[in-house]
CSV table of C-alpha atoms in Angstrom, one decimal:
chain,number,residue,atom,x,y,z
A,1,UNK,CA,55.9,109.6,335.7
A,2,UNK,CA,57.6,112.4,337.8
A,3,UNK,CA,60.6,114.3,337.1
A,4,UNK,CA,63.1,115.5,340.2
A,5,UNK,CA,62.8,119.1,340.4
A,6,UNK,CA,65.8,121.3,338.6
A,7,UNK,CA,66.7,118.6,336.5
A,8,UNK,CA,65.8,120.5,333.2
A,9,UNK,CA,67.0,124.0,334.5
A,10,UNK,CA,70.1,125.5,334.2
A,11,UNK,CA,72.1,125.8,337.2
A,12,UNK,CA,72.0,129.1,339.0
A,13,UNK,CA,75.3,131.3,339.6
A,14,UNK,CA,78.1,132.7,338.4
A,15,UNK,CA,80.5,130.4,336.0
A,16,UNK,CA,83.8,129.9,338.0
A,17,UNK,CA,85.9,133.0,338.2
A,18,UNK,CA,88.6,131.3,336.1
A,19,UNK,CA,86.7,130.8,333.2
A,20,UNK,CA,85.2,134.1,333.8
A,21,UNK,CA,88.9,135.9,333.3
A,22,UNK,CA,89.8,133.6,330.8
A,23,UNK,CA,86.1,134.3,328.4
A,24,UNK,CA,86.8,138.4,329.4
A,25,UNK,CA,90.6,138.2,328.4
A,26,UNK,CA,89.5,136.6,324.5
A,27,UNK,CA,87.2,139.2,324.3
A,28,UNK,CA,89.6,141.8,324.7
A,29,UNK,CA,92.3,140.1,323.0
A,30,UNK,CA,89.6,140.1,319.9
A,31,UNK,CA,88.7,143.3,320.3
A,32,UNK,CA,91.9,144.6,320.5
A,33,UNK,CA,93.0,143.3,317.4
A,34,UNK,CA,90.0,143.8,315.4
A,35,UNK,CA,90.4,147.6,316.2
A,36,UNK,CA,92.6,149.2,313.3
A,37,UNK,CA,94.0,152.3,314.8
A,38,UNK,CA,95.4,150.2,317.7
A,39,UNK,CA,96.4,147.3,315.0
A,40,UNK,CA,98.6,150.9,313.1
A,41,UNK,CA,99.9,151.8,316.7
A,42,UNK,CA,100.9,148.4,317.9
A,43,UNK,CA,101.9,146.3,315.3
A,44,UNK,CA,102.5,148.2,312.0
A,45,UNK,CA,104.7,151.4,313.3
A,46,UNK,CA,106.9,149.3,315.5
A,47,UNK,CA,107.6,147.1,312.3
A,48,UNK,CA,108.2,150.1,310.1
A,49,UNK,CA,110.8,152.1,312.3
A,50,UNK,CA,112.4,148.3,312.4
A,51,UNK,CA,112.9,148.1,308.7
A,52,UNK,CA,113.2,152.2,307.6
A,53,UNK,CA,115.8,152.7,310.2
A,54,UNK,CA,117.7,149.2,309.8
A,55,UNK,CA,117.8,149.7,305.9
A,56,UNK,CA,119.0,153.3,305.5
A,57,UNK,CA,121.5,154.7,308.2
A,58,UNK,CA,119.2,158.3,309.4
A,59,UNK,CA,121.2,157.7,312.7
A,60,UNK,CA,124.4,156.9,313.9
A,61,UNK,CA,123.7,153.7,316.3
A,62,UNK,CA,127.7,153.2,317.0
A,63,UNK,CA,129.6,150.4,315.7
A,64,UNK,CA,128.2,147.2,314.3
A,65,UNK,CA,124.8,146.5,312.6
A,66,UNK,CA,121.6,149.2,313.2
A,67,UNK,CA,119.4,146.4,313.7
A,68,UNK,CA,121.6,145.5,316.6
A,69,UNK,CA,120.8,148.3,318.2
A,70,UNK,CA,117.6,149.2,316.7
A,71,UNK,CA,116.0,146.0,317.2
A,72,UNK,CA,115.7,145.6,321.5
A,73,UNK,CA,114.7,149.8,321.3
A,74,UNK,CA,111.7,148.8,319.0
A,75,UNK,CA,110.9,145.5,321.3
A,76,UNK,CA,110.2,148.4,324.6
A,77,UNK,CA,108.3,150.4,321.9
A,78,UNK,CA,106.3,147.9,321.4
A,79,UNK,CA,105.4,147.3,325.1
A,80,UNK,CA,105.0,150.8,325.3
A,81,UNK,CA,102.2,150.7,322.2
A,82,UNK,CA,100.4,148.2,323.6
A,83,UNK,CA,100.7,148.1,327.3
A,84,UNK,CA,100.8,152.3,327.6
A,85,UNK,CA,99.3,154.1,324.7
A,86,UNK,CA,96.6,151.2,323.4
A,87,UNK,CA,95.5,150.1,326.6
A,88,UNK,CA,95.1,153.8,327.9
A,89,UNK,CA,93.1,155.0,324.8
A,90,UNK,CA,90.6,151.8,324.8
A,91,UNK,CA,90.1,151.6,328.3
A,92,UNK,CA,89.5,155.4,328.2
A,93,UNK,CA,86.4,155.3,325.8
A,94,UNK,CA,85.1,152.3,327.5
A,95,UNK,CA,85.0,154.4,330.8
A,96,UNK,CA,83.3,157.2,329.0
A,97,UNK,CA,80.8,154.9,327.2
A,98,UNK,CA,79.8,152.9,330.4
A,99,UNK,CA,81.2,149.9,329.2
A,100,UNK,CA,83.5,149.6,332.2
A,101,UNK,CA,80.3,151.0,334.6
A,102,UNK,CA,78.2,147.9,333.6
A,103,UNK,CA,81.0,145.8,333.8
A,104,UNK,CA,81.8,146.5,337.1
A,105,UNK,CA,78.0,145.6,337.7
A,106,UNK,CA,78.6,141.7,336.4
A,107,UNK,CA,79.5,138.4,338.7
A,108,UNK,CA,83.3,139.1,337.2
A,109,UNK,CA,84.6,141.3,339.8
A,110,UNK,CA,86.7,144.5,339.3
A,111,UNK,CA,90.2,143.1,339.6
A,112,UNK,CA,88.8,139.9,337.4
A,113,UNK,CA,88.9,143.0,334.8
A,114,UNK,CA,92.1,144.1,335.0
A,115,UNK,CA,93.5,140.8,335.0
A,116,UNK,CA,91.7,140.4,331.9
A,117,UNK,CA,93.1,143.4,330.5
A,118,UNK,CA,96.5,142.4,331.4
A,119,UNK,CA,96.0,139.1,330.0
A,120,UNK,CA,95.2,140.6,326.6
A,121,UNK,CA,97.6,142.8,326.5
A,122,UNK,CA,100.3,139.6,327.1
A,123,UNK,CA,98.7,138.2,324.4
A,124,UNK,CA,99.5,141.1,322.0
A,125,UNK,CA,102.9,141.4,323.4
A,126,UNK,CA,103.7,137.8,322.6
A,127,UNK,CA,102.5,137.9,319.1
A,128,UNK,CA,104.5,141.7,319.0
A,129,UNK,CA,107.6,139.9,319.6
A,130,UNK,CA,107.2,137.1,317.6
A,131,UNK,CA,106.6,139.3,314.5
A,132,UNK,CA,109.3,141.9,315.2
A,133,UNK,CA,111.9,138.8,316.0
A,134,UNK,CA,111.2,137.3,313.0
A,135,UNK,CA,111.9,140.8,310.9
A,136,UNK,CA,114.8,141.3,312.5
A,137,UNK,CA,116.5,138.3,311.6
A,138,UNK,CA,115.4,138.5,308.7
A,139,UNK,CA,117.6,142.1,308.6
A,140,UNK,CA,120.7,140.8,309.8
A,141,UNK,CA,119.9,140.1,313.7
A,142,UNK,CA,122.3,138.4,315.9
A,143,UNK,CA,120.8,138.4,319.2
A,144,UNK,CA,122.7,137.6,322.5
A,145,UNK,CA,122.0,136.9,326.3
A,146,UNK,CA,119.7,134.8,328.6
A,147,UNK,CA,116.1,135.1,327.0
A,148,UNK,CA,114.5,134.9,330.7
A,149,UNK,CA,116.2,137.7,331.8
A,150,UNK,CA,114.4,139.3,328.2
A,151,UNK,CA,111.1,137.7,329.7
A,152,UNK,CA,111.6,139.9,332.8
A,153,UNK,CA,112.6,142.9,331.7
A,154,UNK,CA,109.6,142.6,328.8
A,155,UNK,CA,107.2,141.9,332.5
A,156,UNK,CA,108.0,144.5,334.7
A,157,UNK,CA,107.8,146.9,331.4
A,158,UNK,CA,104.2,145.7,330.9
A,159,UNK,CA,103.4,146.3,334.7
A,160,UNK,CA,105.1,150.0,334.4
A,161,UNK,CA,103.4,150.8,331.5
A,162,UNK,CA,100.1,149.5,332.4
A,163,UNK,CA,99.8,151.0,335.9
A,164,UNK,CA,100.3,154.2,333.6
A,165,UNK,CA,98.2,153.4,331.2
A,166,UNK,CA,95.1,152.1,333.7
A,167,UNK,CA,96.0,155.7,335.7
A,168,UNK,CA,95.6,157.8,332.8
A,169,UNK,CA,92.7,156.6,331.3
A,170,UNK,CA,91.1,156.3,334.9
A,171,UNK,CA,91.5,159.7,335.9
A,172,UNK,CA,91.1,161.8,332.6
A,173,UNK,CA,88.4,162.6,330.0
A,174,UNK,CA,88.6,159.8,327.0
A,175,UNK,CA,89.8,162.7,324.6
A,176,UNK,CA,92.2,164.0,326.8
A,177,UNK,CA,93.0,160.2,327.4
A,178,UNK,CA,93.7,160.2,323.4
A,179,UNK,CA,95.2,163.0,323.0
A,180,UNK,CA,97.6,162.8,325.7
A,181,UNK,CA,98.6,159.4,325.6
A,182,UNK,CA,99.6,160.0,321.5
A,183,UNK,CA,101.7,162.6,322.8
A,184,UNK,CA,104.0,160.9,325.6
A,185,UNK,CA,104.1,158.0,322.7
A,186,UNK,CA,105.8,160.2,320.2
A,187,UNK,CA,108.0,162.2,323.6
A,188,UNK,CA,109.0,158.6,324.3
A,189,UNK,CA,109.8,157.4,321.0
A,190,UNK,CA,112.1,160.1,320.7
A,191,UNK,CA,114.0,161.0,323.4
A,192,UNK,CA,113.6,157.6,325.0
A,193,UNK,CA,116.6,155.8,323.7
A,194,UNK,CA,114.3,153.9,321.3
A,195,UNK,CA,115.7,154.6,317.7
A,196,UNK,CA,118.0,158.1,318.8
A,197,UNK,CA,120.6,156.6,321.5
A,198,UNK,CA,120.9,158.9,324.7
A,199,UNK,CA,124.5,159.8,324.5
A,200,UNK,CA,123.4,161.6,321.2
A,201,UNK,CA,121.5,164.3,324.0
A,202,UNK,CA,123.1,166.6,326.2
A,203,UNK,CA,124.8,165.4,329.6
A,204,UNK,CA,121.6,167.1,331.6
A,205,UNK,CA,119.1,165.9,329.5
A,206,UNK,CA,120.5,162.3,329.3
A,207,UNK,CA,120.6,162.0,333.8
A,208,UNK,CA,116.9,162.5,333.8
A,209,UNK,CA,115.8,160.5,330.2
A,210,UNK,CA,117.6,157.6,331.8
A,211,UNK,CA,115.2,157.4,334.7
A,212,UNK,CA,112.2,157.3,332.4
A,213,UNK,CA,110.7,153.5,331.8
A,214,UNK,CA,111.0,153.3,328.2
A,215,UNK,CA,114.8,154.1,328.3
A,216,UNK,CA,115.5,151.5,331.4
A,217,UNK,CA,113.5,149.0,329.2
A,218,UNK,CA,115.3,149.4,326.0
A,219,UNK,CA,118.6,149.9,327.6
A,220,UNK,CA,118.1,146.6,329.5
A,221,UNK,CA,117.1,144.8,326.6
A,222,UNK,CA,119.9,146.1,324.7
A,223,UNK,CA,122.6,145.8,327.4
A,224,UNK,CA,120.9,141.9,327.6
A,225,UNK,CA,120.3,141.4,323.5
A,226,UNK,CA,123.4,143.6,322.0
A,227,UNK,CA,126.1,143.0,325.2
A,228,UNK,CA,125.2,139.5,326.1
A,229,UNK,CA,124.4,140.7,329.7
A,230,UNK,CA,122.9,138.9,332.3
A,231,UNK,CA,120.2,140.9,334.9
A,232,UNK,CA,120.6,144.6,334.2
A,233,UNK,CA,119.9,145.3,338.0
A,234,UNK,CA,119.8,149.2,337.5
A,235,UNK,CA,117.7,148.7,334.8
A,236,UNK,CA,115.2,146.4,336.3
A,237,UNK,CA,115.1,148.8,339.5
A,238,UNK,CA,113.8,151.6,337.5
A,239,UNK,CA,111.1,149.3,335.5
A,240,UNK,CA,109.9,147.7,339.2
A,241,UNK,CA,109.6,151.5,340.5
A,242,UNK,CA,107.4,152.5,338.0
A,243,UNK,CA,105.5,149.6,338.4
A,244,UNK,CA,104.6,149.6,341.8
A,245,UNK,CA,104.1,153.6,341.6
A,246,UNK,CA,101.8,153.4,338.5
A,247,UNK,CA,100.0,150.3,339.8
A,248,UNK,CA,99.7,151.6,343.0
A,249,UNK,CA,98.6,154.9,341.4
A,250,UNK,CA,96.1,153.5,339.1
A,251,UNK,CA,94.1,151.4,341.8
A,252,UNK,CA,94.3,154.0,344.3
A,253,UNK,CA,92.8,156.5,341.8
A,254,UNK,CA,90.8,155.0,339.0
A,255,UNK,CA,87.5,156.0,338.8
A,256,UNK,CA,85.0,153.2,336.8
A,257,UNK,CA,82.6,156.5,335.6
């Protein structure tokens, strides 16, 4: 009896590239969440400014309830953790390790990577804003406004900040990656309209904080959540300038080793 040849082998090739990006993006989704540091960073600070700053009245947010205010600002931190600051540190000591180097070498190709990236960075978003919604109804919430224009403001945020992130960690050492990325975290949280609201700086310092991502993010969602606005144009302008600049940036300079 004869057997046709091949029919006990396993077919040569690369899987499709679909399932390729979607096996990479679970793997990173894992490993982002499995990674403590980045779990503090993301999930747990965001959440604790929330409640701390919602429950006892540090700053004068204007009229109505703090978590009014408080609550879009810590949705753009949030981006900010995950998209900027986690992304940029992890993808920084995979560059030094040779993770990304071997990667590169595989049947997935090098933009099948980022996408990857991105997509598990979505994923973190999504399960960001699920928790930090739920805590801040829980507080007293009322939000207002169409949630897709939330949606796209929460997008174009990721892009900025990941173009960024993907630049800095591309072009520096991993512990200057570490270092520096902790520090535009903290530079942001603070003077970027996140829990201290801008008209509380001076006139100068408030026509160039404006113009940074992090305040045209929570602005927007605030203006959107808070005011019951529709699209935040100006807002969204900024957010799609830093996108296409840090993007652009980031492939144009990224070095895999």
């Amino acid at each position: 009896m004869t057997t046709a040849t091949g029919t006990f082998a396993p077919r040569p090739g690369a899987a499709p590239l679909p399932r390729m990006i979607r096996a990479q993006a679970a793997l990173e989704t894992k490993m982002l969440l499995r990674n403590g540091e980045q779990l503090l960073l993301t999930v747990i600070i965001p959440t604790l400014l929330l409640v701390l700053f919602s429950a006892v009245r540090i700053i004068d947010t204007g009229t109505g309830k703090p978590v009014d205010f408080l609550a879009p600002g810590v949705l753009g931190l949030a981006v900010l953790s995950t998209a900027f600051t986690g992304q940029a540190i992890a993808t920084g000591f995979e560059r030094r390790y040779g993770v990304l180097k071997r990667l590169a070498a595989s049947p997935l190709p090098r933009w099948g990577l980022m996408t990857a990236k991105t997509c598990a960075v979505l994923v973190t978003e999504v399960l960001q804003v699920a928790l930090l919604t739920v805590v801040a109804l829980a507080l007293g919430w009322s939000p207002h406004g169409n949630p897709l224009s939330v949606v796209l403001l929460l997008l174009l945020g990721t892009a900025a900040f990941s173009g960024l992130g993907l630049l800095m960690a591309g072009t520096l050492k991993a512990e200057a990656t570490l270092a520096a990325a902790n520090l535009v975290f903290l530079l942001l949280l603070v003077g970027g309209g996140v829990i201290v609201p801008l008209d509380k700086f001076p006139a100068g310092a408030q026509q160039v904080l404006q113009f940074l991502p992090i305040s045209a993010l929570s602005d927007g969602l605030r203006e959107v959540l808070q005011h019951g606005a529709g699209l935040p144009l100006a807002d969204l302008g900024i957010l799609a300038v830093w996108a296409v600049l840090g993007l652009g940036a980031a492939a144009r300079f990224f070095r895999w080793e």
